[in-house]
Amino acid sequence: GYLKYKDPKQPLNTRIDDLLSRMSLAEKIGQMSQIERSVATPDVIKNDYIGSVLSGGGSVPAPQATAQEWASMVTEMQKAALSTPLGIPIIYGIDAVHGHGNVYKATIFPHNVGLGATRDPELAKKIGSAVALEVRTTGIPYIFAPCVAVCRDPRWGRCYESFSEDPKVVQMMTQIIPGFQGEAPPSSRGRPYVAGTRNVAACAKHYVGDGGTNKGINENNTIIDFHGLLQIHMPPYYNAVINSVSTIMVSYTSWNGVKMHANHFLVTDFLKNKLKFRGFVISDWQGLDRITSPAGSDYHLSIKLGVLAGIDMIMIPFNYTDFIGNLTSLVHDNTIPMSRIDDAVRRILRVKFTMGLFENPFPDPSLAGELGKQEHRDLAREAVRKSLVLLKNGKYGEKPLLPLPKKCGKILVAGSHADNLGNQCGGWTITWQGLQGNNLTAGTTILEGIKSTVDGSAQVVYSEEPSPDFVQKGGFNYAIVVVGEPPYSETQGDNLNLTIPAPGPSVIETVCSNVKCIVVLISGRPLVIEPYINKIDAFVAAWLPGTEGKGVADVLFGDYGFTGKLSRTWFKSVDQLPMNVGDPHYDPLFPFGFGLETHPS
Ligand SMILES: OC[C@@H]1[C@@H](O)[C@H](O)[C@@H](O)c2nc(CNc3ccccc3)cn21
């Protein structure tokens, strides 16, 4: 018979009220449960009324799975969900944080630290809509992006996921949200909005103060007064909410010793009641478990604190029986009132109804062909060009070295990051931690880009770690040295010394003491460069450019000018950290906002 909640012509709140009134506690708790794809069998989805599934970093249906294989996996799960009595569709989420990183042959864009250096919100929006298409072509309607952290200490392993140390630059780049979701019409501003099946629901993360921890220690404590929190870490959430972000993910971190996942004041009083956020709040992976230390030592208490704080959907992700059992008993004994459960389910349903998931629960086959499309790769290459920051161009008193002539004669290209696609993509690429080498996915290394840019008369010689003899006897007019950090994610990226890993420094020394050298640094953050900077002729910060490495050669050889500006302070020494623009004692090697410019030759 006719069911009001299934009628898209009914007002949104009528659909929510009607469906909620039909739901059992088990069905409500199911909607609040997000499980990992590796445990999400059709039976589990059906029997536990699961409302959401995710892919954790690197969790794929099969190695090098095609878009079709991804879509088939989602379809199978969706069929199970729709076979339940109320037929509420699941929402499948994934970390598409710099393009659809888990997926083989997806376009990989520069990580956020590089996008921040572009200062180009329109570019961010275009990237958002390209990523949305690549995500949707795999049948997925929801992504855990953008990270709107304001990273205040580059020793943090996730600093590359942050657009900038300056909240104003992060606020500017939240324009990626209307890119992901589509532009909300005036009537929907400030409310969750997803335009349709070519867009995805987004997730502003990690609320709040994830980038402000002590010494940049991941998941640690952000010690700052309320005024400071509102001034530095909160502003991007104002923009995210008004730009209709559908979901917000809570941070593992603590604020002045109180776990964010247990913080009723910030999650409910401030975000939901003050900022009027109407989407759903999702936990991070085992975010509830990590409320206690050791993690998981009192899961019953964790669930009580997290759900009462105002978390609506829980990224469990594996022990769903524990979660469902504990939450059910917490409601039965009235520790958690049904009103809290209903608020969570309303918010989840509001997002699912608004984004059209009930009308279009299955992948849209018309989106085939979007994965890794040349048009998206060209956009990514433009982003690479605009993300490069030129920090030195010729030694003191000498003429500028860049742009290099395409008729450059014999040049040397050296370093561990010159011909290494995995290194230039960084973390959250194919696997959670990222990979090294050139077989991980489809793309163009920096070396390949150089070779296809220079004039036919030029000779490009590549040596990853050349000997002094090789450099001295090579007769090179110039050398391009590409070094930097290996890929990493989260805690694995925490680093207190921030030195360029060996043999980077010695390659710089060997090459730059024998031939005019351009050093291109591939890193998620500023690294120690001061000891070598006087020996270097030209110095370029390239961040983590992604698959379209040719964007680097585009600018080195003058097809485009350098325009990027530092989105982060470049320290002289790690002893100065944390040190950010606006600090009373500010003594950088290169200041926030710095970037030399060149013009197309
Ligand atoms: O991947 C899901 C979330 C992600 O959206 C958050 O930004 C991030 O904080 C986060 N961390 C994990 C933990 N990932 C993990 C991967 C493999 C094994 C164990 C944990 C999952 N997630």
Coordinates of C-alpha atoms and ligand atoms in Angstrom, one line a residue:
G1 CA 0.0 0.0 0.0
Y2 CA 0.9 3.7 0.0
L3 CA 3.7 4.7 2.4
K4 CA 4.1 8.4 3.1
Y5 CA 7.8 8.2 3.7
K6 CA 8.3 6.6 0.3
D7 CA 6.6 9.5 -1.5
P8 CA 9.2 12.1 -2.7
K9 CA 6.3 14.6 -3.1
Q10 CA 5.7 14.6 0.7
P11 CA 7.5 17.3 2.7
L12 CA 10.9 16.2 4.2
N13 CA 9.8 16.3 7.8
T14 CA 6.6 14.4 7.0
R15 CA 8.7 11.6 5.5
I16 CA 11.0 11.6 8.5
D17 CA 8.1 11.6 11.0
D18 CA 6.2 8.9 9.1
L19 CA 9.2 6.6 8.8
L20 CA 10.4 7.2 12.4
S21 CA 7.0 6.3 13.7
R22 CA 7.2 2.9 12.0
M23 CA 10.7 2.0 13.3
S24 CA 11.5 -0.4 16.1
L25 CA 14.4 0.3 18.4
A26 CA 16.4 -2.4 16.6
E27 CA 15.8 -0.6 13.3
K28 CA 16.7 2.8 14.8
I29 CA 19.9 1.5 16.3
G30 CA 20.7 -0.2 13.0
Q31 CA 20.5 3.2 11.3
M32 CA 23.1 4.5 13.7
S33 CA 25.5 1.6 12.9
Q34 CA 28.2 1.9 10.3
I35 CA 30.2 -1.3 9.6
E36 CA 33.3 -2.1 7.5
R37 CA 32.7 -3.7 4.1
S38 CA 34.8 -6.8 5.1
V39 CA 32.0 -7.8 7.7
A40 CA 29.1 -6.3 5.7
T41 CA 27.5 -9.5 4.3
P42 CA 23.9 -9.3 3.0
D43 CA 22.7 -11.3 6.0
V44 CA 24.3 -8.9 8.5
I45 CA 23.0 -5.9 6.8
K46 CA 19.5 -7.4 6.7
N47 CA 19.3 -9.0 10.2
D48 CA 20.8 -6.0 12.0
Y49 CA 19.1 -3.3 9.9
I50 CA 22.5 -1.8 9.2
G51 CA 22.3 1.8 8.0
S52 CA 25.8 2.4 6.7
V53 CA 28.9 0.6 5.4
L54 CA 32.4 2.0 4.8
S55 CA 35.7 1.1 3.2
G56 CA 38.5 1.8 5.6
G57 CA 41.8 2.9 4.0
G58 CA 42.8 0.3 1.4
S59 CA 39.6 -1.8 1.9
V60 CA 38.6 -2.8 -1.7
P61 CA 36.3 -5.5 -3.2
A62 CA 39.4 -6.9 -5.0
P63 CA 42.9 -5.7 -5.9
Q64 CA 42.7 -3.3 -8.9
A65 CA 38.9 -3.7 -8.8
T66 CA 37.1 -1.9 -11.7
A67 CA 34.4 0.7 -11.2
Q68 CA 31.9 -1.9 -12.2
E69 CA 33.2 -4.3 -9.5
W70 CA 32.9 -1.6 -6.9
A71 CA 29.4 -0.7 -8.1
S72 CA 28.3 -4.4 -8.0
M73 CA 29.6 -4.7 -4.4
V74 CA 27.5 -1.7 -3.3
T75 CA 24.5 -3.0 -5.2
E76 CA 24.6 -6.3 -3.5
M77 CA 24.7 -4.6 -0.1
Q78 CA 21.9 -2.2 -1.1
K79 CA 19.6 -5.1 -2.2
A80 CA 20.0 -6.6 1.2
A81 CA 19.1 -3.3 2.9
L82 CA 16.0 -2.8 0.7
S83 CA 14.8 -6.3 1.5
T84 CA 14.2 -5.3 5.1
P85 CA 10.5 -4.5 6.1
L86 CA 11.0 -0.7 5.9
G87 CA 13.5 -0.8 3.0
I88 CA 15.8 2.0 4.3
P89 CA 18.8 2.3 1.9
I90 CA 22.3 2.1 3.2
I91 CA 24.7 4.9 2.7
Y92 CA 28.2 3.7 1.7
G93 CA 31.1 6.0 2.8
I94 CA 34.8 6.1 1.8
D95 CA 37.8 8.4 2.2
A96 CA 38.1 10.2 -1.1
V97 CA 40.4 12.8 0.4
H98 CA 42.5 13.6 -2.7
G99 CA 40.5 11.9 -5.3
H100 CA 39.1 8.4 -5.0
G101 CA 42.4 7.2 -3.4
N102 CA 41.3 3.6 -2.7
V103 CA 40.4 3.0 -6.3
Y104 CA 42.9 1.7 -9.0
K105 CA 43.3 4.2 -11.9
A106 CA 41.3 7.0 -10.2
T107 CA 42.6 10.5 -10.6
I108 CA 44.7 11.5 -7.6
F109 CA 44.8 15.2 -6.9
P110 CA 47.3 17.1 -4.8
H111 CA 46.7 16.6 -1.1
N112 CA 45.1 19.6 0.8
V113 CA 48.4 21.2 1.9
G114 CA 49.1 21.8 -1.9
L115 CA 45.5 23.0 -2.6
G116 CA 45.9 25.5 0.2
A117 CA 48.9 26.9 -1.6
T118 CA 46.8 27.6 -4.7
R119 CA 44.5 30.0 -2.8
D120 CA 41.9 29.1 -5.5
P121 CA 38.4 28.2 -4.1
E122 CA 37.0 27.9 -7.6
L123 CA 39.6 25.3 -8.4
A124 CA 38.7 23.5 -5.2
K125 CA 35.1 23.5 -6.2
K126 CA 35.9 22.0 -9.7
I127 CA 38.0 19.4 -8.0
G128 CA 35.1 18.5 -5.7
S129 CA 32.8 18.0 -8.6
A130 CA 35.3 15.8 -10.5
V131 CA 35.9 13.7 -7.4
A132 CA 32.2 13.3 -6.9
L133 CA 31.8 11.9 -10.4
E134 CA 34.7 9.4 -9.8
V135 CA 33.2 8.3 -6.5
R136 CA 29.7 8.0 -7.9
T137 CA 30.9 5.9 -10.9
T138 CA 31.9 3.3 -8.3
G139 CA 28.4 3.4 -6.8
I140 CA 29.4 5.3 -3.7
P141 CA 27.3 8.4 -2.6
Y142 CA 29.2 9.6 0.5
I143 CA 32.8 10.6 1.3
F144 CA 34.7 11.4 4.5
A145 CA 36.0 14.7 3.1
P146 CA 37.0 17.5 3.3
C147 CA 39.4 17.5 6.3
V148 CA 39.1 21.1 7.5
A149 CA 41.8 20.7 10.2
V150 CA 43.8 23.9 10.9
C151 CA 47.2 22.2 11.3
R152 CA 49.3 24.3 13.7
D153 CA 52.3 22.1 14.0
P154 CA 53.9 20.3 11.0
R155 CA 55.1 17.5 13.3
W156 CA 51.5 16.2 13.0
G157 CA 51.4 13.1 10.7
R158 CA 48.2 14.4 9.1
C159 CA 49.3 18.0 8.4
Y160 CA 49.2 17.3 4.7
E161 CA 45.4 16.7 5.0
S162 CA 45.0 20.3 6.3
F163 CA 44.6 23.2 3.8
S164 CA 46.5 25.6 6.0
E165 CA 47.7 26.8 9.4
D166 CA 45.5 29.9 8.8
P167 CA 41.8 29.4 9.4
K168 CA 41.0 32.0 6.8
V169 CA 42.7 29.9 4.0
V170 CA 40.9 26.8 5.3
Q171 CA 37.6 28.6 5.3
M172 CA 38.3 29.7 1.7
M173 CA 38.9 26.2 0.5
T174 CA 35.7 24.8 2.1
Q175 CA 34.3 25.7 -1.3
I176 CA 35.2 22.1 -2.2
I177 CA 32.0 21.1 -0.3
P178 CA 29.6 22.7 -2.8
G179 CA 31.9 21.0 -5.4
F180 CA 31.3 17.6 -3.8
Q181 CA 27.6 18.1 -3.0
G182 CA 26.5 20.6 -5.6
E183 CA 25.6 24.2 -4.8
A184 CA 22.7 24.5 -2.3
P185 CA 19.9 26.8 -3.4
P186 CA 19.2 29.6 -1.0
S187 CA 16.3 27.7 0.7
S188 CA 18.7 24.9 1.6
R189 CA 21.7 26.9 2.8
G190 CA 22.6 25.9 6.3
R191 CA 20.8 22.5 5.8
P192 CA 22.2 19.3 4.4
Y193 CA 22.1 19.3 0.6
V194 CA 23.2 17.0 -2.1
A195 CA 22.1 18.0 -5.7
G196 CA 21.7 14.5 -7.1
T197 CA 23.4 11.3 -8.4
R198 CA 26.4 13.1 -9.8
N199 CA 27.2 14.5 -6.4
V200 CA 28.1 13.0 -3.0
A201 CA 27.4 13.7 0.6
A202 CA 30.4 15.3 2.2
C203 CA 31.9 15.2 5.7
A204 CA 33.7 18.0 7.4
K205 CA 36.4 16.6 9.7
H206 CA 37.6 16.2 12.4
Y207 CA 35.5 18.2 14.8
V208 CA 37.2 20.1 16.4
G209 CA 40.8 21.1 17.0
D210 CA 42.3 18.0 15.4
G211 CA 45.2 20.2 14.1
G212 CA 46.0 21.8 17.4
T213 CA 47.4 19.0 19.5
N214 CA 50.4 19.2 21.8
K215 CA 53.6 18.8 19.6
G216 CA 51.3 17.7 16.7
I217 CA 50.9 14.3 18.4
N218 CA 48.1 12.5 16.5
E219 CA 44.9 11.9 18.5
N220 CA 46.4 13.8 21.4
N221 CA 45.3 16.8 23.5
T222 CA 44.5 20.3 22.1
I223 CA 45.2 22.7 25.0
I224 CA 43.6 26.1 24.2
D225 CA 41.0 28.3 25.8
F226 CA 37.5 28.6 24.3
H227 CA 38.3 31.9 22.6
G228 CA 41.4 30.4 20.9
L229 CA 39.4 27.3 19.8
L230 CA 36.7 29.6 18.2
Q231 CA 39.3 31.8 16.6
I232 CA 41.6 29.1 15.2
H233 CA 39.9 25.7 14.8
M234 CA 36.1 26.4 14.6
P235 CA 35.8 28.9 11.7
P236 CA 35.9 26.3 8.9
Y237 CA 32.8 24.6 10.5
Y238 CA 30.8 27.9 10.2
N239 CA 31.5 27.7 6.4
A240 CA 30.9 24.0 6.2
V241 CA 27.5 24.2 7.9
I242 CA 26.3 27.3 5.9
N243 CA 27.5 25.5 2.8
S244 CA 25.2 22.6 3.6
V245 CA 27.7 20.0 4.6
S246 CA 25.7 16.8 5.1
T247 CA 27.8 15.2 7.9
I248 CA 30.6 16.1 10.4
M249 CA 33.1 13.7 11.8
V250 CA 34.3 13.9 15.4
S251 CA 38.0 14.1 16.2
Y252 CA 39.9 11.5 18.1
T253 CA 41.6 14.4 19.9
S254 CA 40.8 15.9 23.3
W255 CA 40.1 19.5 24.1
N256 CA 41.8 20.5 27.4
G257 CA 41.8 16.9 28.4
V258 CA 38.1 16.1 27.5
K259 CA 37.7 13.6 24.6
M260 CA 35.8 15.2 21.7
H261 CA 33.9 11.9 21.3
A262 CA 32.5 12.5 24.8
N263 CA 32.1 16.2 24.6
H264 CA 28.4 17.1 24.9
F265 CA 29.0 20.8 25.1
L266 CA 30.9 21.0 21.8
V267 CA 28.9 18.4 19.8
T268 CA 25.4 19.1 21.0
D269 CA 25.2 22.5 22.7
F270 CA 27.6 24.3 20.3
L271 CA 27.4 22.4 16.9
K272 CA 23.8 21.3 17.0
N273 CA 22.1 23.9 19.0
K274 CA 24.2 27.0 18.5
L275 CA 25.4 26.5 14.9
K276 CA 22.1 24.7 14.1
F277 CA 23.9 21.9 12.2
R278 CA 21.1 19.6 11.0
G279 CA 23.0 16.8 9.3
F280 CA 24.4 13.9 11.2
V281 CA 27.5 13.6 13.4
I282 CA 29.6 10.5 12.7
S283 CA 32.3 9.1 15.0
D284 CA 35.7 8.3 13.7
W285 CA 36.9 4.7 13.4
Q286 CA 36.6 3.1 16.9
G287 CA 36.2 6.7 18.1
L288 CA 34.0 5.5 21.0
D289 CA 36.4 2.8 22.0
R290 CA 39.2 5.4 22.2
I291 CA 37.3 7.5 24.7
T292 CA 38.8 5.2 27.4
S293 CA 42.4 4.3 27.8
P294 CA 43.3 1.7 27.1
A295 CA 40.9 1.8 24.1
G296 CA 38.0 -0.6 24.5
S297 CA 38.5 -1.0 28.2
D298 CA 34.9 -0.1 28.9
Y299 CA 32.9 -0.2 25.7
H300 CA 29.5 0.1 27.6
L301 CA 30.7 3.4 29.1
S302 CA 32.2 4.5 25.7
I303 CA 28.8 4.1 24.0
K304 CA 27.0 5.8 26.8
L305 CA 29.3 8.9 26.7
G306 CA 29.5 9.1 22.9
V307 CA 25.8 8.7 22.1
L308 CA 24.8 11.1 24.9
A309 CA 27.4 13.6 23.7
G310 CA 25.4 13.8 20.5
I311 CA 27.1 11.3 18.1
D312 CA 24.5 10.1 15.7
M313 CA 26.2 7.5 13.5
I314 CA 29.0 5.2 14.9
M315 CA 31.8 4.0 12.7
I316 CA 32.0 0.8 14.8
P317 CA 33.4 -0.7 12.4
F318 CA 33.7 -4.5 13.2
N319 CA 32.1 -5.5 16.6
Y320 CA 28.6 -4.5 15.6
T321 CA 27.0 -7.2 17.8
D322 CA 28.7 -5.6 20.9
F323 CA 27.7 -2.1 19.8
I324 CA 24.0 -3.0 19.1
G325 CA 23.7 -5.1 22.3
N326 CA 25.2 -2.4 24.5
L327 CA 23.2 0.5 23.0
T328 CA 20.0 -1.5 23.2
S329 CA 20.5 -2.1 26.9
L330 CA 21.5 1.5 27.5
V331 CA 18.1 2.5 26.0
H332 CA 16.2 -0.2 27.8
D333 CA 17.5 0.9 31.2
N334 CA 16.8 4.6 30.3
T335 CA 20.4 5.6 30.6
I336 CA 20.0 6.9 27.0
P337 CA 16.5 8.4 26.4
M338 CA 14.6 7.5 23.3
S339 CA 14.6 11.2 22.4
R340 CA 18.4 11.0 21.8
I341 CA 18.0 7.9 19.6
D342 CA 15.3 9.7 17.7
D343 CA 17.4 12.8 17.2
A344 CA 20.2 10.6 15.7
V345 CA 17.9 8.7 13.4
R346 CA 16.1 11.9 12.3
R347 CA 19.4 13.4 11.2
I348 CA 20.5 10.3 9.4
L349 CA 17.1 10.0 7.6
R350 CA 17.2 13.8 6.8
V351 CA 20.5 13.2 4.9
K352 CA 19.3 10.0 3.2
F353 CA 16.0 11.6 2.1
T354 CA 17.6 15.0 1.1
M355 CA 20.3 13.3 -1.1
G356 CA 17.7 11.2 -2.9
L357 CA 18.9 7.9 -1.6
F358 CA 15.4 6.5 -1.3
E359 CA 14.7 7.4 -5.0
N360 CA 18.1 6.4 -6.3
P361 CA 19.6 3.7 -4.0
F362 CA 21.6 2.0 -6.8
P363 CA 24.6 3.1 -8.8
D364 CA 23.9 5.2 -11.9
P365 CA 25.2 3.3 -14.9
S366 CA 25.2 6.5 -17.0
L367 CA 28.3 7.6 -15.0
A368 CA 30.4 4.8 -16.5
G369 CA 33.7 6.1 -17.8
E370 CA 34.3 8.9 -15.2
L371 CA 37.1 7.1 -13.4
G372 CA 40.4 8.6 -14.2
K373 CA 38.9 10.6 -17.1
Q374 CA 41.4 12.7 -19.0
E375 CA 39.4 15.8 -18.2
H376 CA 39.8 15.1 -14.5
R377 CA 43.6 14.4 -15.0
D378 CA 43.9 17.8 -16.8
L379 CA 42.2 19.5 -13.8
A380 CA 44.6 17.7 -11.4
R381 CA 47.5 18.8 -13.5
E382 CA 46.3 22.4 -13.3
A383 CA 46.0 22.0 -9.5
V384 CA 49.6 20.7 -9.4
R385 CA 50.9 23.7 -11.3
K386 CA 49.0 26.1 -9.0
S387 CA 50.2 24.3 -5.9
L388 CA 53.9 24.6 -6.5
V389 CA 55.6 27.3 -4.4
L390 CA 58.9 28.8 -5.6
L391 CA 60.9 29.6 -2.6
K392 CA 64.3 30.4 -4.2
N393 CA 65.2 31.3 -7.8
G394 CA 68.9 31.9 -8.2
K395 CA 71.6 32.5 -5.7
Y396 CA 72.1 35.9 -4.2
G397 CA 73.2 38.4 -6.9
E398 CA 72.7 35.9 -9.7
K399 CA 69.9 36.0 -12.3
P400 CA 66.8 33.9 -11.9
L401 CA 67.3 30.2 -12.9
L402 CA 63.6 29.4 -13.5
P403 CA 61.9 28.9 -15.9
L404 CA 64.5 26.6 -17.5
P405 CA 64.7 26.7 -21.3
K406 CA 63.2 23.6 -23.0
K407 CA 66.3 23.6 -25.1
C408 CA 68.2 22.8 -22.0
G409 CA 70.9 20.6 -23.5
K410 CA 72.0 17.8 -21.2
I411 CA 70.4 17.8 -17.8
L412 CA 70.5 15.4 -14.8
V413 CA 67.4 14.4 -12.9
A414 CA 68.2 12.8 -9.5
G415 CA 66.5 11.8 -6.3
S416 CA 64.2 9.2 -4.8
H417 CA 61.1 11.1 -5.7
A418 CA 61.8 11.9 -9.4
D419 CA 60.5 8.7 -10.8
N420 CA 58.2 7.3 -8.1
L421 CA 54.5 7.6 -8.5
G422 CA 53.7 6.3 -5.0
N423 CA 56.0 8.9 -3.3
Q424 CA 54.4 11.8 -5.2
C425 CA 50.9 10.6 -4.2
G426 CA 51.5 10.2 -0.5
G427 CA 49.2 8.5 2.0
W428 CA 45.5 7.4 1.4
T429 CA 46.5 6.1 -2.0
I430 CA 45.5 2.5 -2.9
T431 CA 46.4 1.6 0.7
W432 CA 45.8 3.5 3.9
Q433 CA 49.5 4.3 4.3
G434 CA 50.2 4.8 0.6
L435 CA 52.9 2.9 -1.4
Q436 CA 56.2 3.5 -3.2
G437 CA 57.0 2.6 -6.8
N438 CA 55.3 3.0 -10.1
N439 CA 52.9 0.0 -10.2
L440 CA 50.3 1.1 -7.7
T441 CA 48.0 3.0 -10.2
A442 CA 47.9 5.0 -13.4
G443 CA 49.8 8.3 -13.5
T444 CA 52.8 10.3 -14.7
T445 CA 55.9 10.6 -12.7
I446 CA 57.8 13.9 -12.4
L447 CA 60.6 12.5 -14.5
E448 CA 58.2 11.3 -17.2
G449 CA 56.7 14.8 -17.2
I450 CA 60.2 16.4 -17.7
K451 CA 61.1 14.0 -20.5
S452 CA 57.9 14.8 -22.4
T453 CA 58.3 18.6 -21.9
V454 CA 61.9 19.4 -22.9
D455 CA 62.9 20.0 -26.5
G456 CA 63.8 17.1 -28.7
S457 CA 67.4 18.4 -28.7
A458 CA 67.6 18.0 -24.9
Q459 CA 69.2 15.0 -23.2
V460 CA 67.6 13.9 -19.9
V461 CA 69.8 11.6 -17.7
Y462 CA 68.2 10.0 -14.7
S463 CA 70.1 8.7 -11.7
E464 CA 68.4 8.2 -8.4
E465 CA 71.6 8.6 -6.3
P466 CA 74.4 9.8 -8.5
S467 CA 78.1 9.7 -7.3
P468 CA 80.1 12.9 -7.2
D469 CA 82.2 11.5 -10.1
F470 CA 79.1 10.9 -12.2
V471 CA 77.9 14.4 -11.6
Q472 CA 81.2 16.1 -12.2
K473 CA 82.0 14.2 -15.4
G474 CA 78.4 14.3 -16.9
G475 CA 78.7 17.7 -18.6
F476 CA 75.2 18.7 -17.3
N477 CA 73.9 22.2 -17.8
Y478 CA 71.4 21.8 -14.9
A479 CA 70.3 19.2 -12.4
I480 CA 66.8 18.7 -11.0
V481 CA 66.9 17.0 -7.6
V482 CA 63.6 15.5 -6.5
V483 CA 63.6 14.3 -2.9
G484 CA 61.3 14.2 0.1
E485 CA 59.2 12.1 2.5
P486 CA 57.9 8.5 1.9
P487 CA 54.1 8.1 2.0
Y488 CA 52.4 7.9 5.5
S489 CA 49.0 8.3 7.2
E490 CA 48.0 9.3 10.7
T491 CA 50.2 8.4 13.6
Q492 CA 52.8 6.8 11.2
G493 CA 53.4 10.3 10.0
D494 CA 54.1 11.9 13.4
N495 CA 57.7 13.2 13.3
L496 CA 59.6 15.4 15.7
N497 CA 62.8 16.0 13.7
L498 CA 61.3 16.8 10.2
T499 CA 64.5 16.1 8.4
I500 CA 64.6 15.0 4.8
P501 CA 65.0 11.2 4.9
A502 CA 68.4 9.9 3.8
P503 CA 69.8 9.9 1.2
G504 CA 68.0 13.1 0.2
P505 CA 70.4 15.5 1.9
S506 CA 73.4 13.8 0.5
V507 CA 71.9 13.8 -3.0
I508 CA 71.4 17.5 -2.6
E509 CA 75.0 18.1 -1.5
T510 CA 76.5 15.8 -4.2
V511 CA 74.5 17.4 -7.0
C512 CA 74.3 21.0 -6.0
S513 CA 78.0 21.3 -5.2
N514 CA 78.8 20.3 -8.8
V515 CA 76.1 21.7 -11.0
K516 CA 73.4 24.4 -11.1
C517 CA 70.6 22.7 -9.2
I518 CA 66.8 23.0 -8.8
V519 CA 65.6 21.1 -5.7
V520 CA 61.9 20.0 -5.8
L521 CA 60.8 18.8 -2.4
I522 CA 57.9 16.2 -2.2
S523 CA 56.5 16.4 1.3
G524 CA 53.3 16.7 3.3
R525 CA 54.8 19.7 5.2
P526 CA 57.8 22.0 5.5
L527 CA 61.0 20.0 6.3
V528 CA 64.5 21.0 7.5
I529 CA 66.1 22.7 4.5
E530 CA 68.0 25.6 6.1
P531 CA 71.4 23.8 6.3
Y532 CA 71.3 23.3 2.5
I533 CA 69.5 26.3 1.2
N534 CA 72.7 28.3 0.4
K535 CA 74.0 25.5 -1.8
I536 CA 70.7 25.3 -3.7
D537 CA 70.2 27.5 -6.7
A538 CA 66.4 27.1 -7.0
F539 CA 64.0 25.6 -4.5
V540 CA 60.4 24.4 -5.1
A541 CA 57.9 23.1 -2.6
A542 CA 55.8 20.6 -4.5
W543 CA 53.9 19.0 -1.5
L544 CA 52.2 15.8 -2.5
P545 CA 51.1 16.4 -6.2
G546 CA 49.3 13.1 -6.9
T547 CA 49.2 11.2 -10.2
E548 CA 49.6 14.2 -12.6
G549 CA 53.3 14.8 -12.2
K550 CA 53.6 16.6 -15.5
G551 CA 52.2 19.7 -13.8
V552 CA 55.7 20.1 -12.2
A553 CA 57.5 20.2 -15.6
D554 CA 54.8 22.6 -16.9
V555 CA 56.0 25.2 -14.5
L556 CA 59.8 24.4 -14.3
F557 CA 60.0 24.8 -18.1
G558 CA 57.9 27.9 -18.4
D559 CA 54.6 26.7 -20.0
Y560 CA 53.0 28.3 -16.9
G561 CA 54.3 30.7 -14.3
F562 CA 54.8 29.9 -10.6
T563 CA 51.8 31.4 -8.6
G564 CA 51.6 29.3 -5.4
K565 CA 51.9 30.9 -2.0
L566 CA 52.9 29.1 1.2
S567 CA 49.8 28.0 3.2
R568 CA 52.2 27.1 6.0
T569 CA 55.1 28.8 7.7
W570 CA 58.5 27.4 6.8
F571 CA 60.5 27.1 10.0
K572 CA 64.3 27.5 10.3
S573 CA 64.6 24.9 13.0
V574 CA 62.1 22.4 14.6
D575 CA 63.1 24.0 17.9
Q576 CA 60.9 26.9 16.9
L577 CA 57.7 24.8 16.7
P578 CA 54.9 25.5 17.0
M579 CA 55.3 28.8 15.1
N580 CA 52.4 30.2 13.0
V581 CA 51.7 33.4 11.1
G582 CA 50.5 36.0 13.7
D583 CA 52.6 34.6 16.5
P584 CA 54.4 37.3 18.6
H585 CA 57.8 35.6 18.0
Y586 CA 57.8 34.9 14.3
D587 CA 61.2 34.1 12.7
P588 CA 60.6 31.8 9.7
L589 CA 63.0 30.8 6.9
F590 CA 60.1 31.5 4.5
P591 CA 57.0 33.2 5.9
F592 CA 53.4 32.2 5.5
G593 CA 52.1 33.7 2.2
F594 CA 55.6 33.8 0.6
G595 CA 56.0 32.5 -3.0
L596 CA 58.1 33.9 -5.8
E597 CA 56.4 34.3 -9.2
T598 CA 57.6 33.6 -12.7
H599 CA 55.8 34.2 -16.0
P600 CA 55.2 31.8 -18.9
S601 CA 58.2 32.0 -21.3
Ligands
LIG1 O1 38.9 5.6 7.1 C1 37.9 6.0 7.9 C2 38.4 7.0 8.9 C3 38.9 8.4 8.3 O2 37.8 9.0 7.6 C4 39.4 9.3 9.4 O3 39.8 10.6 8.8 C5 40.6 8.7 10.1 O4 40.9 9.4 11.3 C6 40.5 7.2 10.2 N1 41.4 6.5 10.8 C7 41.0 5.2 10.6 C8 41.8 4.1 11.2 N2 42.2 3.4 10.0 C9 42.7 2.1 10.1 C10 43.1 1.5 8.9 C11 43.6 0.3 8.9 C12 43.7 -0.4 10.1 C13 43.3 0.2 11.3 C14 42.8 1.5 11.3 C15 39.9 5.2 9.9 N3 39.6 6.5 9.7

